[in-house]
């Protein structure tokens, strides 16, 4: 891949040349009188340059994206039938070994002749592909640049041309967001469907036992693996619930206090400080939960005569609640500030105290917005990963006791996918099914929350 | 409701009633206000406990116990043939030299187990330090050199007071005989806490005393470069299109709803996307910063788009009208007038997005940037890890010495985050404009 | 009611009727006319208001009589609303606003330290420019005051208060069948009368109205004005208005404010027919405004 930068530099040079000649030609067709041209000469240059660069860049990107998988497929089909007959996971290992041979890394086991041949073939294909890429990109750039160049006339609307190209570029950029969503949906959906082919969806959604170990030998005890995700959902809900019981009262009360009571100075200091909590990476919270909070809870539990697991749901939930405080408070703050001043004055003007005004007028008026904010916070808590990975347990445990260890959806996704696994086992596919559930739930929560908040805003606009 | 006139007593009586209720209402008011104060203080308390616990655990990692050893560089051992070739010098057995020097210091130690414990006082990295020294100056061979090498992490922990010397021997990682040697070394001024340069210049290691954040930091930097160079142009272009050019129709509505929802999708889902699409479909190299950058680009894009749109919105329409009024095309008005005015706001949003990407861990776990990688990555295709992932890995390691290193790495990470946010705040202050 | 009759009813305090001489600041103008009445509900002396560096109200002295409607007119930004908000200390809710001077309500200084603003505002209630019913039911809007102040022992009492207040506000017949509907769903004029009903439900002594009709159509305005006329029997009313016609229609006395000064106070008819101050005359003849 080291040639790609060289190719890019060449392409850049070609583009600059295209710009230069485009400008030159514009001057020439106008006999040096810019007034005769439809657009400024620079636009003619840009027009040619864009023609030269864009198609070539497009080809380059597509090539680089697909080159790997195409070459792999060709190499695999060149392998002896005996190897091709292997199961998908074994074949994957072989392909990995070939790739490692190509890049000169350490290989598992002694490479045999077939492997070496395949690696040579792979290397050959790679260099052919690179050379072809070089040639094709440069030729395409030259041709399309020439096409742009040949279109230059005095009355050619170069500016409009350039602008419509830019417009299409902008459209393409704004579509990336859609493509991302489509990508997410398709990737989790396809893998989930494959998962549900081996594990029935009802068992996944309603099963009470989760132990995703797949045995190495078929006759091993517990070889089947159980994929009932209810304990994970329950664990996620338990931790989310603990987090919300911490974050909602504290976040809401601080938002109300800072918005309605605090002096300008206190507000100017306390508000940004609270928001710092939101800027701290979750891995830091995870570390804090695992090394400071969990032992503390365990010890104080022992002091009270309670048996606390070393990875208790309470520790993870508590720290997650800390993290979400600023989320709740700043969203509520927006909502509270959107309550019109006239309502406050109406209450004050009749002799309501501040707390009566807040509880009886501002809070009910802001309630829909606050509910939206809390839903957003819940969706955030459900999707939070690092805190629970580091501070909640791995063992699935169907319990409502916050002092016990529970595991969550995100924890299981991480444990199933981190490390070297075959990609096609139900174990890894289960992670995608969990991802699908996570995505659907958070999406639904966000959707409802954003809808409520928007309706609420409209009410006072 | 037959006799409304009698409903309320005379004004004076109603006033008396109000007065009578005031004490209770005042108390309720005070309670409510106190609750608010408590909420704010609890929030701030959390923050300070978090920071204090990290700093108090981590600041010691910036110092490292070094041990002075005297090594006799016998020519027989290093270079028996006297060729002085780089290859020979590199392959020589320096650790046996160091073992020898330890034996020389404590001639009374005998027995396999005790000797093993004795050798364990010095870090495995000492041999590499010695090798580098000899290779830099081969003329040292045959002489006796005195050099400072990192001590083992247990010694380091003892020196920093994390291991209690007075605890019962069975509860202590350092046994009594080893403690005696350490005391002797201390008495001879052979142990010293020095600034831990290795922490900033070395990659990850299985030995805590040798582990540094350079590799993770470079991985993070490469990842962020990829992220920035993709997400800034993409985000700004998308924002410009949606705010300035897009017609109001179902399609743009869909894009808008979609962006708002993407902003709240859990980050781990982006990791799944990266794994399924970028690795399995496109075959991009696993564990590479390029891949991490792509995933983080998709993740930060909504943040940047939303911030950039807000910045564009705050540019008053009169600017556009002025440009259009003198015959500029909408594209020219946007490029030459609106975007320059909105740029500070867009940059602020981008920095905030980058800060988010800098602290992100979960999606990187999904795409394999979580392996143990001792080498410092040299480019966006090299396997690497990132600073937050390094923190995660170290936090999982059982050795006591990793705790302080994790905390120190967190301090570095938080330092970078603070810096980025500071820049964002300054940028906003400097260019804030009220129309 | 004839203009003379109104003037007689007020029994102007002759001694204080002379020009009130300004005591502080050189740019302060003297007030012309009768600032004092015989039986004041509210008596203000030398009131000054500062917003940060801005001197918004300059040394104003003025009485509000029992059972009278006092109108305050003047060009926008002249300080009439600010002065109105001094009377129940609504300016407390505005940061960096400083009020000095003496404001006596039934002989008690409301700016004094040991006065609690909560019962004060229950005695001096306020109706605002823009109708601001709470986003609750009509019933709850009216019941809000009696509830927070603990005026009613039982639900039945509360029902009675709500009905009587709505009746007094001439709104009962329009809303009696939908008391549970949201107050914000009413028309603008109904909303404003709801806000007035909300204020009178706590039986205040004084009602302050800050341009209560500026957001209403002429028919609603007429209804509110009629209501003000009726309420005068029970309450003292101070109304700020931008409409001289309205001041002439509803008030017995009118005060003209200009740039933070109180220029002239007279019984309404006299002020509009024979203004004593040049600025007043300029204003009512439409030279500026």
PDB file of C-alpha atoms in Angstrom, chain A residues 204-441:
ATOM      1  CA  UNK A 204     -32.694 -15.634  22.379  1.00  0.00           C
ATOM      2  CA  UNK A 205     -35.299 -13.128  23.503  1.00  0.00           C
ATOM      3  CA  UNK A 206     -36.967 -15.143  26.244  1.00  0.00           C
ATOM      4  CA  UNK A 207     -34.395 -17.708  27.318  1.00  0.00           C
ATOM      5  CA  UNK A 208     -33.305 -17.424  30.928  1.00  0.00           C
ATOM      6  CA  UNK A 209     -29.843 -18.850  30.606  1.00  0.00           C
ATOM      7  CA  UNK A 210     -26.816 -17.288  28.987  1.00  0.00           C
ATOM      8  CA  UNK A 211     -23.597 -19.252  28.604  1.00  0.00           C
ATOM      9  CA  UNK A 212     -22.256 -18.728  25.116  1.00  0.00           C
ATOM     10  CA  UNK A 213     -19.366 -21.209  25.354  1.00  0.00           C
ATOM     11  CA  UNK A 214     -19.114 -23.351  22.290  1.00  0.00           C
ATOM     12  CA  UNK A 215     -17.356 -26.595  22.951  1.00  0.00           C
ATOM     13  CA  UNK A 216     -14.230 -27.582  21.128  1.00  0.00           C
ATOM     14  CA  UNK A 217     -15.405 -31.188  20.999  1.00  0.00           C
ATOM     15  CA  UNK A 218     -18.975 -32.154  20.416  1.00  0.00           C
ATOM     16  CA  UNK A 219     -19.107 -34.559  23.351  1.00  0.00           C
ATOM     17  CA  UNK A 220     -17.872 -32.039  25.887  1.00  0.00           C
ATOM     18  CA  UNK A 221     -20.153 -31.146  28.771  1.00  0.00           C
ATOM     19  CA  UNK A 222     -22.340 -28.120  28.168  1.00  0.00           C
ATOM     20  CA  UNK A 223     -21.297 -28.110  24.571  1.00  0.00           C
ATOM     21  CA  UNK A 224     -24.469 -26.677  23.211  1.00  0.00           C
ATOM     22  CA  UNK A 225     -24.111 -23.198  24.701  1.00  0.00           C
ATOM     23  CA  UNK A 226     -27.156 -21.303  25.890  1.00  0.00           C
ATOM     24  CA  UNK A 227     -28.207 -18.056  24.290  1.00  0.00           C
ATOM     25  CA  UNK A 228     -31.078 -16.825  26.413  1.00  0.00           C
ATOM     26  CA  UNK A 229     -30.496 -13.097  26.707  1.00  0.00           C
ATOM     27  CA  UNK A 230     -32.978 -12.285  29.471  1.00  0.00           C
ATOM     28  CA  UNK A 231     -30.283 -12.188  32.202  1.00  0.00           C
ATOM     29  CA  UNK A 232     -28.367  -9.665  30.103  1.00  0.00           C
ATOM     30  CA  UNK A 233     -31.421  -7.482  29.603  1.00  0.00           C
ATOM     31  CA  UNK A 234     -32.174  -7.705  33.306  1.00  0.00           C
ATOM     32  CA  UNK A 235     -28.596  -6.819  34.219  1.00  0.00           C
ATOM     33  CA  UNK A 236     -28.598  -3.885  31.815  1.00  0.00           C
ATOM     34  CA  UNK A 237     -31.876  -2.628  33.242  1.00  0.00           C
ATOM     35  CA  UNK A 238     -30.676  -3.027  36.812  1.00  0.00           C
ATOM     36  CA  UNK A 239     -27.521  -1.025  36.220  1.00  0.00           C
ATOM     37  CA  UNK A 240     -29.411   1.566  34.176  1.00  0.00           C
ATOM     38  CA  UNK A 241     -31.950   1.860  36.959  1.00  0.00           C
ATOM     39  CA  UNK A 242     -29.252   2.409  39.578  1.00  0.00           C
ATOM     40  CA  UNK A 243     -27.577   4.958  37.330  1.00  0.00           C
ATOM     41  CA  UNK A 244     -30.825   6.830  36.827  1.00  0.00           C
ATOM     42  CA  UNK A 245     -31.648   6.886  40.528  1.00  0.00           C
ATOM     43  CA  UNK A 246     -28.327   8.635  41.017  1.00  0.00           C
ATOM     44  CA  UNK A 247     -28.346  10.874  37.968  1.00  0.00           C
ATOM     45  CA  UNK A 248     -31.957  12.030  37.723  1.00  0.00           C
ATOM     46  CA  UNK A 249     -32.443  13.570  41.189  1.00  0.00           C
ATOM     47  CA  UNK A 250     -28.975  15.060  41.328  1.00  0.00           C
ATOM     48  CA  UNK A 251     -28.969  16.245  37.727  1.00  0.00           C
ATOM     49  CA  UNK A 252     -32.470  17.659  37.896  1.00  0.00           C
ATOM     50  CA  UNK A 253     -32.049  19.353  41.251  1.00  0.00           C
ATOM     51  CA  UNK A 254     -28.737  20.902  40.227  1.00  0.00           C
ATOM     52  CA  UNK A 255     -30.280  22.145  36.997  1.00  0.00           C
ATOM     53  CA  UNK A 256     -33.190  23.690  38.908  1.00  0.00           C
ATOM     54  CA  UNK A 257     -30.909  25.150  41.554  1.00  0.00           C
ATOM     55  CA  UNK A 258     -28.469  26.608  39.036  1.00  0.00           C
ATOM     56  CA  UNK A 259     -31.236  27.979  36.831  1.00  0.00           C
ATOM     57  CA  UNK A 260     -33.497  29.453  39.508  1.00  0.00           C
ATOM     58  CA  UNK A 261     -31.511  30.081  42.673  1.00  0.00           C
ATOM     59  CA  UNK A 262     -27.791  30.310  42.104  1.00  0.00           C
ATOM     60  CA  UNK A 263     -26.128  33.677  41.720  1.00  0.00           C
ATOM     61  CA  UNK A 264     -24.519  34.406  38.375  1.00  0.00           C
ATOM     62  CA  UNK A 265     -21.103  33.731  39.859  1.00  0.00           C
ATOM     63  CA  UNK A 266     -21.941  30.334  41.335  1.00  0.00           C
ATOM     64  CA  UNK A 267     -23.604  29.367  38.071  1.00  0.00           C
ATOM     65  CA  UNK A 268     -20.611  30.456  36.035  1.00  0.00           C
ATOM     66  CA  UNK A 269     -18.352  28.217  38.123  1.00  0.00           C
ATOM     67  CA  UNK A 270     -20.524  25.222  38.984  1.00  0.00           C
ATOM     68  CA  UNK A 271     -22.101  24.638  35.581  1.00  0.00           C
ATOM     69  CA  UNK A 272     -18.896  24.137  33.578  1.00  0.00           C
ATOM     70  CA  UNK A 273     -17.414  22.100  36.430  1.00  0.00           C
ATOM     71  CA  UNK A 274     -20.375  19.742  36.376  1.00  0.00           C
ATOM     72  CA  UNK A 275     -20.066  19.487  32.624  1.00  0.00           C
ATOM     73  CA  UNK A 276     -16.470  18.347  33.018  1.00  0.00           C
ATOM     74  CA  UNK A 277     -18.003  15.100  34.280  1.00  0.00           C
ATOM     75  CA  UNK A 278     -19.461  14.563  30.817  1.00  0.00           C
ATOM     76  CA  UNK A 279     -16.134  15.157  29.097  1.00  0.00           C
ATOM     77  CA  UNK A 280     -14.204  12.520  31.034  1.00  0.00           C
ATOM     78  CA  UNK A 281     -13.703   9.397  28.913  1.00  0.00           C
ATOM     79  CA  UNK A 282     -15.760   6.424  30.014  1.00  0.00           C
ATOM     80  CA  UNK A 283     -12.680   4.253  30.369  1.00  0.00           C
ATOM     81  CA  UNK A 284     -11.599   6.566  33.181  1.00  0.00           C
ATOM     82  CA  UNK A 285     -14.916   6.018  34.925  1.00  0.00           C
ATOM     83  CA  UNK A 286     -14.491   2.304  34.416  1.00  0.00           C
ATOM     84  CA  UNK A 287     -11.086   2.399  36.087  1.00  0.00           C
ATOM     85  CA  UNK A 288     -12.493   4.519  38.910  1.00  0.00           C
ATOM     86  CA  UNK A 289     -15.420   2.157  39.380  1.00  0.00           C
ATOM     87  CA  UNK A 290     -13.308  -0.969  39.387  1.00  0.00           C
ATOM     88  CA  UNK A 291     -10.438   0.264  41.544  1.00  0.00           C
ATOM     89  CA  UNK A 292     -11.971   2.843  43.870  1.00  0.00           C
ATOM     90  CA  UNK A 293     -15.726   2.552  44.110  1.00  0.00           C
ATOM     91  CA  UNK A 294     -16.154  -1.223  43.996  1.00  0.00           C
ATOM     92  CA  UNK A 295     -13.653  -1.927  46.817  1.00  0.00           C
ATOM     93  CA  UNK A 296     -15.186   0.913  48.815  1.00  0.00           C
ATOM     94  CA  UNK A 297     -18.688  -0.518  48.463  1.00  0.00           C
ATOM     95  CA  UNK A 298     -17.417  -3.978  49.225  1.00  0.00           C
ATOM     96  CA  UNK A 299     -15.698  -2.811  52.386  1.00  0.00           C
ATOM     97  CA  UNK A 300     -18.571  -0.694  53.603  1.00  0.00           C
ATOM     98  CA  UNK A 301     -20.897  -3.589  52.802  1.00  0.00           C
ATOM     99  CA  UNK A 302     -18.678  -5.881  54.859  1.00  0.00           C
ATOM    100  CA  UNK A 303     -18.751  -3.301  57.636  1.00  0.00           C
ATOM    101  CA  UNK A 304     -22.543  -3.435  57.619  1.00  0.00           C
ATOM    102  CA  UNK A 305     -22.481  -7.184  57.467  1.00  0.00           C
ATOM    103  CA  UNK A 306     -23.614  -7.366  53.854  1.00  0.00           C
ATOM    104  CA  UNK A 307     -22.113  -9.694  51.345  1.00  0.00           C
ATOM    105  CA  UNK A 308     -21.097  -7.608  48.361  1.00  0.00           C
ATOM    106  CA  UNK A 309     -19.658  -9.075  45.189  1.00  0.00           C
ATOM    107  CA  UNK A 310     -16.366  -7.561  44.120  1.00  0.00           C
ATOM    108  CA  UNK A 311     -17.959  -6.558  40.823  1.00  0.00           C
ATOM    109  CA  UNK A 312     -21.299  -5.385  42.084  1.00  0.00           C
ATOM    110  CA  UNK A 313     -24.005  -3.844  39.938  1.00  0.00           C
ATOM    111  CA  UNK A 314     -24.121  -1.049  42.495  1.00  0.00           C
ATOM    112  CA  UNK A 315     -20.578   0.132  41.803  1.00  0.00           C
ATOM    113  CA  UNK A 316     -21.049   0.162  38.042  1.00  0.00           C
ATOM    114  CA  UNK A 317     -24.470   1.814  38.311  1.00  0.00           C
ATOM    115  CA  UNK A 318     -23.280   4.425  40.771  1.00  0.00           C
ATOM    116  CA  UNK A 319     -20.365   5.495  38.614  1.00  0.00           C
ATOM    117  CA  UNK A 320     -22.489   5.430  35.484  1.00  0.00           C
ATOM    118  CA  UNK A 321     -24.943   7.681  37.300  1.00  0.00           C
ATOM    119  CA  UNK A 322     -22.098  10.093  38.035  1.00  0.00           C
ATOM    120  CA  UNK A 323     -21.232  10.171  34.386  1.00  0.00           C
ATOM    121  CA  UNK A 324     -24.819  10.900  33.379  1.00  0.00           C
ATOM    122  CA  UNK A 325     -25.444  13.713  35.901  1.00  0.00           C
ATOM    123  CA  UNK A 326     -24.252  16.473  33.553  1.00  0.00           C
ATOM    124  CA  UNK A 327     -26.166  14.875  30.716  1.00  0.00           C
ATOM    125  CA  UNK A 328     -29.416  15.129  32.658  1.00  0.00           C
ATOM    126  CA  UNK A 329     -28.599  18.526  34.111  1.00  0.00           C
ATOM    127  CA  UNK A 330     -27.609  20.274  30.913  1.00  0.00           C
ATOM    128  CA  UNK A 331     -30.526  18.875  28.951  1.00  0.00           C
ATOM    129  CA  UNK A 332     -32.917  19.836  31.763  1.00  0.00           C
ATOM    130  CA  UNK A 333     -31.282  23.226  31.950  1.00  0.00           C
ATOM    131  CA  UNK A 334     -32.106  23.855  28.295  1.00  0.00           C
ATOM    132  CA  UNK A 335     -35.637  22.706  28.918  1.00  0.00           C
ATOM    133  CA  UNK A 336     -36.077  24.834  32.049  1.00  0.00           C
ATOM    134  CA  UNK A 337     -34.716  27.897  30.313  1.00  0.00           C
ATOM    135  CA  UNK A 338     -37.232  27.369  27.531  1.00  0.00           C
ATOM    136  CA  UNK A 339     -40.070  27.871  30.032  1.00  0.00           C
ATOM    137  CA  UNK A 340     -41.135  31.442  29.321  1.00  0.00           C
ATOM    138  CA  UNK A 341     -40.218  34.079  31.883  1.00  0.00           C
ATOM    139  CA  UNK A 342     -43.838  35.229  31.873  1.00  0.00           C
ATOM    140  CA  UNK A 343     -44.917  32.046  33.657  1.00  0.00           C
ATOM    141  CA  UNK A 344     -42.388  32.665  36.394  1.00  0.00           C
ATOM    142  CA  UNK A 345     -43.562  36.232  36.735  1.00  0.00           C
ATOM    143  CA  UNK A 346     -47.156  35.093  36.820  1.00  0.00           C
ATOM    144  CA  UNK A 347     -46.428  32.899  39.810  1.00  0.00           C
ATOM    145  CA  UNK A 348     -44.146  35.369  41.565  1.00  0.00           C
ATOM    146  CA  UNK A 349     -46.666  38.131  40.929  1.00  0.00           C
ATOM    147  CA  UNK A 350     -49.188  36.254  43.051  1.00  0.00           C
ATOM    148  CA  UNK A 351     -46.854  35.700  45.919  1.00  0.00           C
ATOM    149  CA  UNK A 352     -45.584  32.212  45.200  1.00  0.00           C
ATOM    150  CA  UNK A 353     -42.219  31.415  46.746  1.00  0.00           C
ATOM    151  CA  UNK A 354     -39.389  30.292  44.502  1.00  0.00           C
ATOM    152  CA  UNK A 355     -39.837  26.645  45.379  1.00  0.00           C
ATOM    153  CA  UNK A 356     -43.598  26.863  44.820  1.00  0.00           C
ATOM    154  CA  UNK A 357     -42.976  28.485  41.469  1.00  0.00           C
ATOM    155  CA  UNK A 358     -40.523  25.756  40.545  1.00  0.00           C
ATOM    156  CA  UNK A 359     -42.582  22.836  41.772  1.00  0.00           C
ATOM    157  CA  UNK A 360     -46.003  23.981  40.704  1.00  0.00           C
ATOM    158  CA  UNK A 361     -45.344  26.000  37.553  1.00  0.00           C
ATOM    159  CA  UNK A 362     -41.891  25.507  36.057  1.00  0.00           C
ATOM    160  CA  UNK A 363     -41.541  21.797  36.665  1.00  0.00           C
ATOM    161  CA  UNK A 364     -44.980  20.826  35.302  1.00  0.00           C
ATOM    162  CA  UNK A 365     -44.453  23.137  32.325  1.00  0.00           C
ATOM    163  CA  UNK A 366     -41.025  21.648  31.638  1.00  0.00           C
ATOM    164  CA  UNK A 367     -42.059  18.066  32.359  1.00  0.00           C
ATOM    165  CA  UNK A 368     -42.373  16.812  28.781  1.00  0.00           C
ATOM    166  CA  UNK A 369     -38.945  18.193  27.968  1.00  0.00           C
ATOM    167  CA  UNK A 370     -37.500  16.708  31.131  1.00  0.00           C
ATOM    168  CA  UNK A 371     -38.993  13.330  30.298  1.00  0.00           C
ATOM    169  CA  UNK A 372     -37.372  13.569  26.882  1.00  0.00           C
ATOM    170  CA  UNK A 373     -34.066  14.397  28.511  1.00  0.00           C
ATOM    171  CA  UNK A 374     -34.339  11.447  30.873  1.00  0.00           C
ATOM    172  CA  UNK A 375     -35.153   9.099  28.005  1.00  0.00           C
ATOM    173  CA  UNK A 376     -32.034  10.287  26.201  1.00  0.00           C
ATOM    174  CA  UNK A 377     -30.059   9.672  29.372  1.00  0.00           C
ATOM    175  CA  UNK A 378     -31.515   6.176  29.684  1.00  0.00           C
ATOM    176  CA  UNK A 379     -30.556   5.376  26.124  1.00  0.00           C
ATOM    177  CA  UNK A 380     -27.085   6.568  26.901  1.00  0.00           C
ATOM    178  CA  UNK A 381     -26.871   4.415  30.023  1.00  0.00           C
ATOM    179  CA  UNK A 382     -28.034   1.346  28.146  1.00  0.00           C
ATOM    180  CA  UNK A 383     -25.422   1.801  25.465  1.00  0.00           C
ATOM    181  CA  UNK A 384     -22.587   2.645  27.829  1.00  0.00           C
ATOM    182  CA  UNK A 385     -19.852   0.091  27.519  1.00  0.00           C
ATOM    183  CA  UNK A 386     -16.541   0.722  29.228  1.00  0.00           C
ATOM    184  CA  UNK A 387     -17.832   1.268  32.766  1.00  0.00           C
ATOM    185  CA  UNK A 388     -19.707  -2.010  32.783  1.00  0.00           C
ATOM    186  CA  UNK A 389     -16.956  -3.892  30.973  1.00  0.00           C
ATOM    187  CA  UNK A 390     -14.491  -2.874  33.652  1.00  0.00           C
ATOM    188  CA  UNK A 391     -16.717  -2.818  36.716  1.00  0.00           C
ATOM    189  CA  UNK A 392     -19.635  -5.183  36.149  1.00  0.00           C
ATOM    190  CA  UNK A 393     -19.180  -8.904  35.986  1.00  0.00           C
ATOM    191  CA  UNK A 394     -19.092 -11.400  33.170  1.00  0.00           C
ATOM    192  CA  UNK A 395     -21.255 -14.088  34.714  1.00  0.00           C
ATOM    193  CA  UNK A 396     -24.884 -13.852  33.747  1.00  0.00           C
ATOM    194  CA  UNK A 397     -26.996 -13.631  36.835  1.00  0.00           C
ATOM    195  CA  UNK A 398     -30.708 -13.081  36.888  1.00  0.00           C
ATOM    196  CA  UNK A 399     -31.081 -10.987  40.020  1.00  0.00           C
ATOM    197  CA  UNK A 400     -32.469  -7.697  41.247  1.00  0.00           C
ATOM    198  CA  UNK A 401     -29.964  -7.454  44.071  1.00  0.00           C
ATOM    199  CA  UNK A 402     -27.638  -4.532  43.329  1.00  0.00           C
ATOM    200  CA  UNK A 403     -24.935  -6.030  45.528  1.00  0.00           C
ATOM    201  CA  UNK A 404     -24.460  -9.001  43.250  1.00  0.00           C
ATOM    202  CA  UNK A 405     -22.541  -9.109  40.020  1.00  0.00           C
ATOM    203  CA  UNK A 406     -24.570  -8.903  36.841  1.00  0.00           C
ATOM    204  CA  UNK A 407     -23.590  -8.690  33.227  1.00  0.00           C
ATOM    205  CA  UNK A 408     -24.989  -6.475  30.513  1.00  0.00           C
ATOM    206  CA  UNK A 409     -25.608  -6.508  26.788  1.00  0.00           C
ATOM    207  CA  UNK A 410     -22.603  -4.333  26.027  1.00  0.00           C
ATOM    208  CA  UNK A 411     -20.292  -6.366  28.260  1.00  0.00           C
ATOM    209  CA  UNK A 412     -21.251  -9.521  26.402  1.00  0.00           C
ATOM    210  CA  UNK A 413     -20.745  -7.902  23.006  1.00  0.00           C
ATOM    211  CA  UNK A 414     -17.232  -6.969  24.047  1.00  0.00           C
ATOM    212  CA  UNK A 415     -16.351 -10.315  25.596  1.00  0.00           C
ATOM    213  CA  UNK A 416     -17.719 -12.228  22.627  1.00  0.00           C
ATOM    214  CA  UNK A 417     -15.857 -10.198  20.057  1.00  0.00           C
ATOM    215  CA  UNK A 418     -12.555  -9.323  21.702  1.00  0.00           C
ATOM    216  CA  UNK A 419      -9.804 -11.789  21.147  1.00  0.00           C
ATOM    217  CA  UNK A 420      -9.254 -14.123  18.228  1.00  0.00           C
ATOM    218  CA  UNK A 421     -12.364 -15.970  17.255  1.00  0.00           C
ATOM    219  CA  UNK A 422     -13.696 -17.479  14.141  1.00  0.00           C
ATOM    220  CA  UNK A 423     -16.081 -15.019  12.757  1.00  0.00           C
ATOM    221  CA  UNK A 424     -18.809 -17.487  11.918  1.00  0.00           C
ATOM    222  CA  UNK A 425     -19.409 -19.243  15.198  1.00  0.00           C
ATOM    223  CA  UNK A 426     -22.746 -18.629  16.911  1.00  0.00           C
ATOM    224  CA  UNK A 427     -20.694 -17.061  19.694  1.00  0.00           C
ATOM    225  CA  UNK A 428     -19.562 -14.103  17.611  1.00  0.00           C
ATOM    226  CA  UNK A 429     -22.833 -13.901  15.741  1.00  0.00           C
ATOM    227  CA  UNK A 430     -24.617 -13.651  19.099  1.00  0.00           C
ATOM    228  CA  UNK A 431     -22.742 -10.408  19.663  1.00  0.00           C
ATOM    229  CA  UNK A 432     -24.362  -8.993  16.541  1.00  0.00           C
ATOM    230  CA  UNK A 433     -27.781 -10.108  17.666  1.00  0.00           C
ATOM    231  CA  UNK A 434     -27.161  -8.296  20.941  1.00  0.00           C
ATOM    232  CA  UNK A 435     -25.944  -5.317  18.943  1.00  0.00           C
ATOM    233  CA  UNK A 436     -29.171  -5.371  16.963  1.00  0.00           C
ATOM    234  CA  UNK A 437     -31.233  -5.322  20.169  1.00  0.00           C
ATOM    235  CA  UNK A 438     -29.094  -2.495  21.536  1.00  0.00           C
ATOM    236  CA  UNK A 439     -29.399  -0.488  18.342  1.00  0.00           C
ATOM    237  CA  UNK A 440     -33.154  -0.933  18.063  1.00  0.00           C
ATOM    238  CA  UNK A 441     -33.801  -0.072  21.710  1.00  0.00           C
TER     239      UNK A 441
END
